[in-house]
Coordinates of C-alpha atoms and ligand atoms in Angstrom, one line a residue:
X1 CA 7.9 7.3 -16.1
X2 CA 8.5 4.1 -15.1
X3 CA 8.2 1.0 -17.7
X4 CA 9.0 -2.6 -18.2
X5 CA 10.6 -3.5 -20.9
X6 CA 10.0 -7.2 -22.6
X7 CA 11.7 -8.8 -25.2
X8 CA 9.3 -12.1 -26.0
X9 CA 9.5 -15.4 -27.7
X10 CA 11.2 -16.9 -25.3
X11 CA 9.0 -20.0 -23.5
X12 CA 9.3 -19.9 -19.9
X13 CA 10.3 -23.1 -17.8
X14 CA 10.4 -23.7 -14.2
X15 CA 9.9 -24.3 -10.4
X16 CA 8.2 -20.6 -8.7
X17 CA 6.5 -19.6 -5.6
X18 CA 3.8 -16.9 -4.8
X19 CA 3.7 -14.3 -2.5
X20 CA 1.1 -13.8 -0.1
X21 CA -2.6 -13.0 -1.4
X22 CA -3.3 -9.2 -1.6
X23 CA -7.0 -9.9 -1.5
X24 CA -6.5 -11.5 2.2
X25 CA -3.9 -9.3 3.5
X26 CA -5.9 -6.1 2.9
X27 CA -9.3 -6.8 5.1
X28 CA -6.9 -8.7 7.5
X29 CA -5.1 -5.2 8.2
X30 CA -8.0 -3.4 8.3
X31 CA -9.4 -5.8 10.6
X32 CA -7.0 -5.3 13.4
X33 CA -8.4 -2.3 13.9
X34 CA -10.7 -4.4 16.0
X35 CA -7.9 -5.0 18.4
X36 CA -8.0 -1.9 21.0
X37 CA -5.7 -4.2 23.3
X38 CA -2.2 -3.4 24.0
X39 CA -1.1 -7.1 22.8
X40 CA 0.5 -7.0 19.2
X41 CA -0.7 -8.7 15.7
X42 CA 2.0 -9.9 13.6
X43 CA 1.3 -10.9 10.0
X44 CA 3.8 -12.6 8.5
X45 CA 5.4 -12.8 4.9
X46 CA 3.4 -9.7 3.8
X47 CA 4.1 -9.0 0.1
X48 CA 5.7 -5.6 -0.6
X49 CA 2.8 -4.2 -2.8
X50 CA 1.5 -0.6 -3.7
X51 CA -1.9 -1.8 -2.5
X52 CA -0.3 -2.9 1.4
X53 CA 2.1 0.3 1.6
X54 CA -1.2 2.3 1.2
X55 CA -3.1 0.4 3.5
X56 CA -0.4 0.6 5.9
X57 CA -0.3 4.4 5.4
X58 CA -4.2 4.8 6.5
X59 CA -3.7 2.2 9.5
X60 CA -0.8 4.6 10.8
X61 CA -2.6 7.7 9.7
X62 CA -6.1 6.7 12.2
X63 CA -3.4 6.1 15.0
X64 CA -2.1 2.5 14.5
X65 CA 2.0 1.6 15.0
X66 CA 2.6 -0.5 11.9
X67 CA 6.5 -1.8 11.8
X68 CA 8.0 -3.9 9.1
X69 CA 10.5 -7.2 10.9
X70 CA 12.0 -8.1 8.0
X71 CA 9.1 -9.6 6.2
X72 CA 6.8 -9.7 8.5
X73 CA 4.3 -6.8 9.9
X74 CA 4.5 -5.4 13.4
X75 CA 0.7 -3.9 14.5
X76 CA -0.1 -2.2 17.6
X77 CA -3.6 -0.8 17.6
X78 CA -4.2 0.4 21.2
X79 CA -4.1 3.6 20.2
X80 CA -6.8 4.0 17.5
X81 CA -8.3 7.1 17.9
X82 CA -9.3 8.7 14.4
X83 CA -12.3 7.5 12.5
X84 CA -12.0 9.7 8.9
X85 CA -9.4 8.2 6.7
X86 CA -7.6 10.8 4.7
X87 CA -9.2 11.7 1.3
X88 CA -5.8 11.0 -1.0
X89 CA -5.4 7.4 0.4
X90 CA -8.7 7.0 0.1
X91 CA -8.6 7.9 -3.5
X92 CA -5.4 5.7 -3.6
X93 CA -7.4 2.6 -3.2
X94 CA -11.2 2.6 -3.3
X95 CA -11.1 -1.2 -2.0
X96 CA -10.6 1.0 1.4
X97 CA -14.1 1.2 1.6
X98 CA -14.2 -1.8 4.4
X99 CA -12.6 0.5 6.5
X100 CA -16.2 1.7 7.5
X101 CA -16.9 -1.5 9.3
X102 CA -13.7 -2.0 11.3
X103 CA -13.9 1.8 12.7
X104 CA -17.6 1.6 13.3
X105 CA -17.2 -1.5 15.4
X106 CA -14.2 0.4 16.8
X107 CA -15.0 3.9 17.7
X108 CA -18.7 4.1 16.4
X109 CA -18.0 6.5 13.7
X110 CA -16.3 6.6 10.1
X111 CA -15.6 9.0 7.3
X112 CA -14.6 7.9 4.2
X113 CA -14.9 9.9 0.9
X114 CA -16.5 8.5 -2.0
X115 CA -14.4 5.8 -3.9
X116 CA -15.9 7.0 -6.9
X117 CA -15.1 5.4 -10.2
X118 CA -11.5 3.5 -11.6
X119 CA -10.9 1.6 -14.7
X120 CA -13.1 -1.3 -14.3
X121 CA -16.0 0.2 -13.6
X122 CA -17.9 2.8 -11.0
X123 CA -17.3 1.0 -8.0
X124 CA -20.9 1.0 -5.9
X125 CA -21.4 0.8 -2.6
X126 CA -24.9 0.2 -2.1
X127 CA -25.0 -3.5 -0.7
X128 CA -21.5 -2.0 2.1
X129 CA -24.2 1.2 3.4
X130 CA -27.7 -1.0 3.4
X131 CA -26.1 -3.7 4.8
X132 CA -24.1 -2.0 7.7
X133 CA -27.5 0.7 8.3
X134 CA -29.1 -3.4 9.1
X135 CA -26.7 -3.6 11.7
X136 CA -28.1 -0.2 13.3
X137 CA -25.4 2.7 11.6
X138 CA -26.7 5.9 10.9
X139 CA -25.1 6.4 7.9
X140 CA -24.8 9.8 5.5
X141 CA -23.8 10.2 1.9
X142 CA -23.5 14.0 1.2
X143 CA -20.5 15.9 -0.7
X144 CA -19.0 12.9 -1.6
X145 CA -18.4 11.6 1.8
X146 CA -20.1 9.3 3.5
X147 CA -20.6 9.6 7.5
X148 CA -21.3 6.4 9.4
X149 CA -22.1 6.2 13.4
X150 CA -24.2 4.3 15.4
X151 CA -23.5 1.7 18.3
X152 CA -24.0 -1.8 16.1
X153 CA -25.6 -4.5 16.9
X154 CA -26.4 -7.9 15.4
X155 CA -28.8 -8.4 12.9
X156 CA -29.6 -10.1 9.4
X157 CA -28.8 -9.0 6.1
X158 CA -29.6 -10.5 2.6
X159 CA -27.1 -9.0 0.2
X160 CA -28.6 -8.7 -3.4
X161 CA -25.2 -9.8 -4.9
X162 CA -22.3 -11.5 -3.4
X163 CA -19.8 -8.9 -3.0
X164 CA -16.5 -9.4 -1.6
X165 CA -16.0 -6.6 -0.3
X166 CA -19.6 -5.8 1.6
X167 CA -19.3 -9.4 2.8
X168 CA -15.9 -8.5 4.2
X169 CA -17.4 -4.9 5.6
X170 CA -20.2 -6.3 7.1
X171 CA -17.7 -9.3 9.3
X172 CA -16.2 -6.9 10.4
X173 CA -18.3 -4.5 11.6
X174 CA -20.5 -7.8 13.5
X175 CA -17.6 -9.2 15.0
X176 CA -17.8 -6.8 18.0
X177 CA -21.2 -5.3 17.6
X178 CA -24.0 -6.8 20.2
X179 CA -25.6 -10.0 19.5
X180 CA -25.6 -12.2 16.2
X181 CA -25.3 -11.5 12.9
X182 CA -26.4 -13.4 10.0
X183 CA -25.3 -12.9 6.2
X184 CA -27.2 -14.6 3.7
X185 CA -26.1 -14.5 -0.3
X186 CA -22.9 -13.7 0.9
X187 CA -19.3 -13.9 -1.2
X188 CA -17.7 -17.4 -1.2
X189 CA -14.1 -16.3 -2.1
X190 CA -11.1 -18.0 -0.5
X191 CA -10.2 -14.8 1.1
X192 CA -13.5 -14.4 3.1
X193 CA -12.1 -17.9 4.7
X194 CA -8.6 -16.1 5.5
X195 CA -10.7 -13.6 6.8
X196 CA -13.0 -15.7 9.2
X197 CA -9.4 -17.6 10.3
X198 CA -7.7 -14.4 11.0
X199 CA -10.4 -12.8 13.1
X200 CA -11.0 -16.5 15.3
X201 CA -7.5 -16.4 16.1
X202 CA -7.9 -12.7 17.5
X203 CA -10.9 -13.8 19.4
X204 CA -13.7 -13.8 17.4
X205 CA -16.6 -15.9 16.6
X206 CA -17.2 -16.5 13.4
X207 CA -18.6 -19.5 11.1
X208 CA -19.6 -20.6 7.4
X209 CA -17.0 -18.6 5.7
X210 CA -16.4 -20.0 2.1
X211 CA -20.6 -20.7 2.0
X212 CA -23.6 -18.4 1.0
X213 CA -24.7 -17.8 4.9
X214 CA -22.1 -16.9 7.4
X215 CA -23.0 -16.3 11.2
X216 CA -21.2 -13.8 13.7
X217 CA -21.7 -14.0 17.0
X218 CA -20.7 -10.5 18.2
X219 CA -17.6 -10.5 21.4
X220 CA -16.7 -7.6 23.5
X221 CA -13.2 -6.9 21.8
X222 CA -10.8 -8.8 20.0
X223 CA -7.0 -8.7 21.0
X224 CA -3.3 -10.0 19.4
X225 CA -1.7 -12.8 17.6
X226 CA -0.3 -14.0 14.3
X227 CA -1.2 -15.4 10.9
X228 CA -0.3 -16.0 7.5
X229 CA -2.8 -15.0 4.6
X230 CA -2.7 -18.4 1.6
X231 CA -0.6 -17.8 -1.5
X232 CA -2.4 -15.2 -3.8
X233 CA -4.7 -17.4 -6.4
X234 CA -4.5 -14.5 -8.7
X235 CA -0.8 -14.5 -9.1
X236 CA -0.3 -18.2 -9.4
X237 CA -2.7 -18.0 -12.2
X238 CA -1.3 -15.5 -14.1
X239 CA 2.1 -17.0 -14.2
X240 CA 0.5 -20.3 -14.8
X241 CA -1.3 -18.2 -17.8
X242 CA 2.2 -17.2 -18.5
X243 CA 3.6 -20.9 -19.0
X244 CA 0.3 -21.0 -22.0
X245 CA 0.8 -17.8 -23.8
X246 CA 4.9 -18.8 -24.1
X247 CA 4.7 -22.3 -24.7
X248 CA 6.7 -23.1 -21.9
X249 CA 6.2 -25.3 -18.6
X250 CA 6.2 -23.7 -15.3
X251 CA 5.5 -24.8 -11.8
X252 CA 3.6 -22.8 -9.0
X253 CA 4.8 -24.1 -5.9
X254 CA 2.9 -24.1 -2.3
X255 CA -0.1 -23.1 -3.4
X256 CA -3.3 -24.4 -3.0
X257 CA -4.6 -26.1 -6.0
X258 CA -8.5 -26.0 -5.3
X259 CA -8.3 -22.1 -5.3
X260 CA -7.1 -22.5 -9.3
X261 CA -10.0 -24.9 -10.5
X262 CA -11.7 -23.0 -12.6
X263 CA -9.0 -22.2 -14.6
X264 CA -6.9 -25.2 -14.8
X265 CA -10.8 -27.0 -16.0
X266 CA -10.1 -24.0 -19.1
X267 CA -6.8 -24.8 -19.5
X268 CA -7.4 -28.3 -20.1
X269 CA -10.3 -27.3 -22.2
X270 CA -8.3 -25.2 -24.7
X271 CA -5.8 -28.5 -24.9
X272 CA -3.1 -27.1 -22.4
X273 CA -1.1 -29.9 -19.6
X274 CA -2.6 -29.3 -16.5
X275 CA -0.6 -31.4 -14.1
X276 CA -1.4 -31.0 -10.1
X277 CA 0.7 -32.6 -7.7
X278 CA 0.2 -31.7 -4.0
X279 CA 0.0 -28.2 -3.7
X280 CA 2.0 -27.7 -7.0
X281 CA 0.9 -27.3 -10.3
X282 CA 2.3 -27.4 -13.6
X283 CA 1.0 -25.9 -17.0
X284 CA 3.0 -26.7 -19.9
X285 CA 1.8 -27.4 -23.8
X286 CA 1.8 -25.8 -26.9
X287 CA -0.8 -23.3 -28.4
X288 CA -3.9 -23.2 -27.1
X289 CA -7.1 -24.2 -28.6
X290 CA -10.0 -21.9 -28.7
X291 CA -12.4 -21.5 -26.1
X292 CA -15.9 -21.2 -27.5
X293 CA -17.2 -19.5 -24.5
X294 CA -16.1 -18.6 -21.5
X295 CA -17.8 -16.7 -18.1
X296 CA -16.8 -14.9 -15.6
X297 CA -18.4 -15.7 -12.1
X298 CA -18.0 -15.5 -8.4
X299 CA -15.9 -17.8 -6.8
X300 CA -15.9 -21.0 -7.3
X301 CA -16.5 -19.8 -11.1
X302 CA -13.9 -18.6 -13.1
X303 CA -12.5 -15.1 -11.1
X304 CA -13.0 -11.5 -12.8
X305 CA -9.2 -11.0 -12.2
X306 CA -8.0 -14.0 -14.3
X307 CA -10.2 -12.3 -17.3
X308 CA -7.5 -10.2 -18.9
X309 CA -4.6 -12.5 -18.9
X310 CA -6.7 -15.5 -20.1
X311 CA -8.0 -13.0 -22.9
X312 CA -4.3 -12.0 -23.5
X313 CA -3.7 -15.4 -24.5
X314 CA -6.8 -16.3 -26.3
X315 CA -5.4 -13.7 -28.8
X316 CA -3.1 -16.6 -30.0
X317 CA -5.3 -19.6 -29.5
X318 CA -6.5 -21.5 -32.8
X319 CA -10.1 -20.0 -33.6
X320 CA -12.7 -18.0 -32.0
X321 CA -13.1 -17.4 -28.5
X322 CA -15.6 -15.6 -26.3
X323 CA -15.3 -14.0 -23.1
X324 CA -18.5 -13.0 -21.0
X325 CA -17.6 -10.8 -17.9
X326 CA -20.2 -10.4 -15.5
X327 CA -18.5 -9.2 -12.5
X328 CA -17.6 -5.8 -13.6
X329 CA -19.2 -4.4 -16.4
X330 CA -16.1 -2.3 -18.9
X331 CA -13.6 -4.7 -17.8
X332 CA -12.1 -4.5 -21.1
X333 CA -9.4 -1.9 -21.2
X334 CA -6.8 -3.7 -21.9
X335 CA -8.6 -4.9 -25.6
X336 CA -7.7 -1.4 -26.9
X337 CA -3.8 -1.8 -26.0
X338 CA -3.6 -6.2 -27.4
X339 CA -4.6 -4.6 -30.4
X340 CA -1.5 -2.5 -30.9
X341 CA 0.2 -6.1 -30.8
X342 CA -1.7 -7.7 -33.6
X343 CA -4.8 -9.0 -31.6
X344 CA -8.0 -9.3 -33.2
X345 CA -10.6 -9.1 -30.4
X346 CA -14.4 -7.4 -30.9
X347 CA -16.0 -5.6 -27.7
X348 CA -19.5 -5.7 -27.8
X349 CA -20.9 -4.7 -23.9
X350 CA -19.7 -7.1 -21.6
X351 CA -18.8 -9.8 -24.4
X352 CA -15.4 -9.9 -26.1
X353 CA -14.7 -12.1 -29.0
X354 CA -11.3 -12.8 -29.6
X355 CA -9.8 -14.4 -32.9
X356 CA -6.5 -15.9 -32.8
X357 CA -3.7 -14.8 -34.9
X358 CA -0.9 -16.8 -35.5
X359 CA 1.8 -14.3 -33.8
X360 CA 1.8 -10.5 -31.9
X361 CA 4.2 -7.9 -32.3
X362 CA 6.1 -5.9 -29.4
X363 CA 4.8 -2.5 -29.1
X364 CA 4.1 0.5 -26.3
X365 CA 1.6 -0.6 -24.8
X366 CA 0.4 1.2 -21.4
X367 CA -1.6 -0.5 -18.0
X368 CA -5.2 0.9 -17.3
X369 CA -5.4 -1.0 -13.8
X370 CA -3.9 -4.3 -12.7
X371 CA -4.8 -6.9 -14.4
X372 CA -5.2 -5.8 -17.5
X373 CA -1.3 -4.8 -16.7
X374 CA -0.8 -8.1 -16.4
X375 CA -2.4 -9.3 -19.6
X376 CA -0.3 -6.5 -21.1
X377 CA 2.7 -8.4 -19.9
X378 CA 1.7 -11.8 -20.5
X379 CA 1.0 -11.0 -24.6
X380 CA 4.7 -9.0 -24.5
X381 CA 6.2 -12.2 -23.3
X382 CA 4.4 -14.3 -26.4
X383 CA 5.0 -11.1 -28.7
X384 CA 7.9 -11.0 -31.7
X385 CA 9.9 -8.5 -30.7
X386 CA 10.6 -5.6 -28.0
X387 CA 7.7 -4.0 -25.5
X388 CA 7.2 -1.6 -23.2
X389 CA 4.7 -1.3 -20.9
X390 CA 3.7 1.4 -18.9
X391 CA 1.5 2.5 -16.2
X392 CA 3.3 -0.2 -14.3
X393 CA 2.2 1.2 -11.3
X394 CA -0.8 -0.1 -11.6
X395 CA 1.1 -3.9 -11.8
X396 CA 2.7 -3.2 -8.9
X397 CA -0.8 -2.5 -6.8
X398 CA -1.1 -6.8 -6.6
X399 CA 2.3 -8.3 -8.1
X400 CA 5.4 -8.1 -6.0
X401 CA 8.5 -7.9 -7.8
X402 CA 7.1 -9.4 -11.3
X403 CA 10.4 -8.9 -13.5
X404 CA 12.3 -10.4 -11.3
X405 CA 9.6 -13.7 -10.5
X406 CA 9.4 -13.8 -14.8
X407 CA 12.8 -13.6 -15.1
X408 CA 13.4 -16.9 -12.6
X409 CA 11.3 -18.4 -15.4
X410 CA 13.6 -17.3 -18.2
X411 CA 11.6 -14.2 -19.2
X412 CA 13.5 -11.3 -20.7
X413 CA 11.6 -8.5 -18.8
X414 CA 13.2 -5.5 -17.1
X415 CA 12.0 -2.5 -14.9
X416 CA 13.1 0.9 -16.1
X417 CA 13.0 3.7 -13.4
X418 CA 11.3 6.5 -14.4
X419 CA 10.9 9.5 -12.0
X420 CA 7.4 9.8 -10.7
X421 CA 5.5 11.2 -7.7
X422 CA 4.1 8.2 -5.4
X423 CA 1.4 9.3 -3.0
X424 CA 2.3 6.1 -1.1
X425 CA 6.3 6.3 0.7
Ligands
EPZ1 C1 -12.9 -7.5 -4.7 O1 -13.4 -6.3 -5.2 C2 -11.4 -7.6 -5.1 N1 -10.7 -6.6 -4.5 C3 -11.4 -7.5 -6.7 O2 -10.0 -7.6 -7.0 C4 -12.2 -8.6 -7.3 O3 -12.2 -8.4 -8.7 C5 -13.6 -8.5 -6.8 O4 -13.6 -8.6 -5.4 C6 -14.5 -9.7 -7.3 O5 -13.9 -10.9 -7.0 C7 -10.3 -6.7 -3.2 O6 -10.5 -7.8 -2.6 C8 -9.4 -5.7 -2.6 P1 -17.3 -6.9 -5.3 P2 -14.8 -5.7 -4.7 O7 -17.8 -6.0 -4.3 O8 -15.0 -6.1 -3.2 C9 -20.8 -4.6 -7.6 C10 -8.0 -7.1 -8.1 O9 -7.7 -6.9 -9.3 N2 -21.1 -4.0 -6.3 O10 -17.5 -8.4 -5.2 O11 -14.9 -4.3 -5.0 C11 -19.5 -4.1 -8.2 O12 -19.7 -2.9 -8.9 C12 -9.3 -6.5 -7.7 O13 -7.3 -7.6 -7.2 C13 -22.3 -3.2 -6.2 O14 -23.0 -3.1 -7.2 O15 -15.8 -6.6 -5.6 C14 -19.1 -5.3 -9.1 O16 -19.8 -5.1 -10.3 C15 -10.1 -5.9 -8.8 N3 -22.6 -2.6 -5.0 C16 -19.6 -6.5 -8.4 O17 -20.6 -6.0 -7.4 C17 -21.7 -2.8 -3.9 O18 -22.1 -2.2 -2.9 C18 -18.5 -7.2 -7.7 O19 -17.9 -6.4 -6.7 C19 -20.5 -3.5 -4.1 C20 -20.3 -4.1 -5.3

């Protein structure tokens, strides 16, 4: 079994960059399923995560020619000719689930199996099927699959929450369909914006991503080009978390500091240096003050995914903190492992309340799903002692090469190969 292995007390210090956003680079691959020219897409800088190799094994799987030049991905689409992506990759990631627009709009027919449940909670997709039967699919739910047809067309749809990934399902399944779309309520995260950018450069006709009401004006067919998805906000926040737990001072560089605001405002808040220069920004400062209370929201509010590794180092704040999630309800998982480090956190529902103690202790610890991986890490870099963390599997879903990025900040953090079956080459 694979594991890191973290020896901690060490502050980190220094200058680091961040990889692509895997919350970008996902929908944009499945998006290019909308291109049924000849002419070829190339993404560029795509981060070498679990998360992209799988969605790179479904686009090749449904008929696509994915190639890897050097970092940068190769697509040709012409040939997409299968609309039912395979049940293991399906199971491999249930944030496939906006395949279902990209292959209606494509081929007028999808089949997905059910994403069914994973760590942080069961994963509906209610708002994805009313939303897309709005836009005229016929759309099945029986065995746990779910069968989508129909020929789409334009139409308007009120989402009752504003999900990410229904907001993404539903632009791309009314980029091509006839007529306009309208979608009201809808997510405001940066990555719908990559999205919307991504899809006008292929062609498309798309406005008011980044606001509640986006508008797509439906085009016969999109075809190549290129693009770059932003620097992932969730990874320049956890090594900016990083810099807090340790005590050190670190850097993110070439990022864009408007995505992080939320964060740096609680950083500040629990007494932290919040320094932002450009598209750089520095967190250094000693131990953190408690945060009496603290929410997790849609974007621009402070981001579900940041949760764990701001509650990681909470642990070691002075006083009482309390963090509300709201986004997914059981997104505590990784409470259970802190505690085998000395943390003193309460669960009660969706509210964790976390009392600082002066110092954690390596232990095993093991990762439940990605971020609370990353909180994992983040309290054995603060911890007395040796760790190891498994499940890292999980951490590699949405971090690319995290021991070595830690360890160009001074961290003490190795990868230990284990021998384990991946579904994903
Ligand atoms: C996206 O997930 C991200 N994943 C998540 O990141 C992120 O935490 C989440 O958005 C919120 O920002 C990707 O982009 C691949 P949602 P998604 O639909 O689209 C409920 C990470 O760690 N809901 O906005 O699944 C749902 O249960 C991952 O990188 C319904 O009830 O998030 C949840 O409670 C984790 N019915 C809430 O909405 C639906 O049809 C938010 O989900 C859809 C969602």
């Amino acid at each position: 079994m694979s594991k890191y292995i973290v020896r901690g007390g060490l502050p980190l210090a220094g200058k680091i960059k961040v990889h692509g956003a895997k919350n970008s680079i996902l929908p944009v691959l499945a998006a290019s399923l909308l291109n049924k020219t000849g002419e070829q897409i190339r993404l560029e800088k795509v981060p070498a995560l679990y998360d992209v190799r799988a969605m790179i094994s479904i686009l090749s799987g449904l008929g696509a020619q994915v190639d890897r030049d050097g970092e940068d991905l190769l697509l040709r689409t012409a040939n997409v000719d299968c609309y039912h992506v395979p049940d293991a990759l399906m199971r491999e990631m249930r944030s496939s689930i906006f395949l279902m627009g990209p292959l209606l709009g494509r081929l007028g027919r999808a089949r997905l199996c059910y994403p069914g449940g994973c760590a942080i909670g069961i994963r509906p997709i209610n708002l994805h099927i009313e939303g897309l039967r709005a836009l005229g699919a016929v759309i099945e739910e029986k065995d746990g699959y779910i069968e989508a047809r129909g020929q789409l067309r334009g139409g308007e749809v009120d989402l009752a929450y504003p999900s990410v990934g229904a907001t993404e399902n539903l632009i791309l399944a009314a980029a091509t369909a006839q007529g306009e779309t309208i979608i009201r309520n809808a997510a405001c995260e940066p990555e719908i914006v990559d999205l919307q950018k991504f899809l006008n450069i292929l062609g498309a006709n798309i406005k008011g991503a980044g606001s509640p009401v986006i508008k797509i004006k439906g085009v016969p067919g999109l075809h190549g080009g290129s693009f770059r998805v932003f620097p992932d906000r969730i990874v320049a926040g956890t090594y900016l978390l990083a810099a807090a737990i340790t005590g050190g001072s670190v850097t993110v560089e070439e990022v864009i500091p408007e995505h992080l605001q939320a964060l740096l405002r609680l950083l500040r808040q629990a007494g932290v240096s919040v320094m932002v220069a450009g598209s750089s920004v520095t967190v250094s400062g000693g131990r953190l003050k408690a945060i009496s209370r603290v929410e997790t929201k849609p974007y621009p509010g402070f981001p579900t995914d940041l949760q764990p590794p701001l509650v990681a180092c909470l642990t070691l704040a002075s006083g009482s903190s309390t963090m509300i999630e709201h986004v997914f309800k059981g997104r505590f998982h990784h409470v259970a492992e802190l505690r085998k480090m000395g943390a003193r956190i309460s669960v009660h529902g969706h509210r964790a309340v976390i009392s600082g103690v002066p110092l954690l202790k390596g232990a095993v610890v093991r990762a439940t799903d990605l971020r609370a991986g990353a909180a994992l890490v983040l309290a054995a870099l603060a911890a007395r002692g040796e760790s190891q963390i498994l499940g890292i599997k999980h951490i590699e879903r949405g971090y690319d090469r995290l021991p070595e990025a830690l360890r160009s900040l001074g961290a003490r953090i190795f990868r230990v190969d284990g021998v384990e079956k991946e579904a994903i080459s």
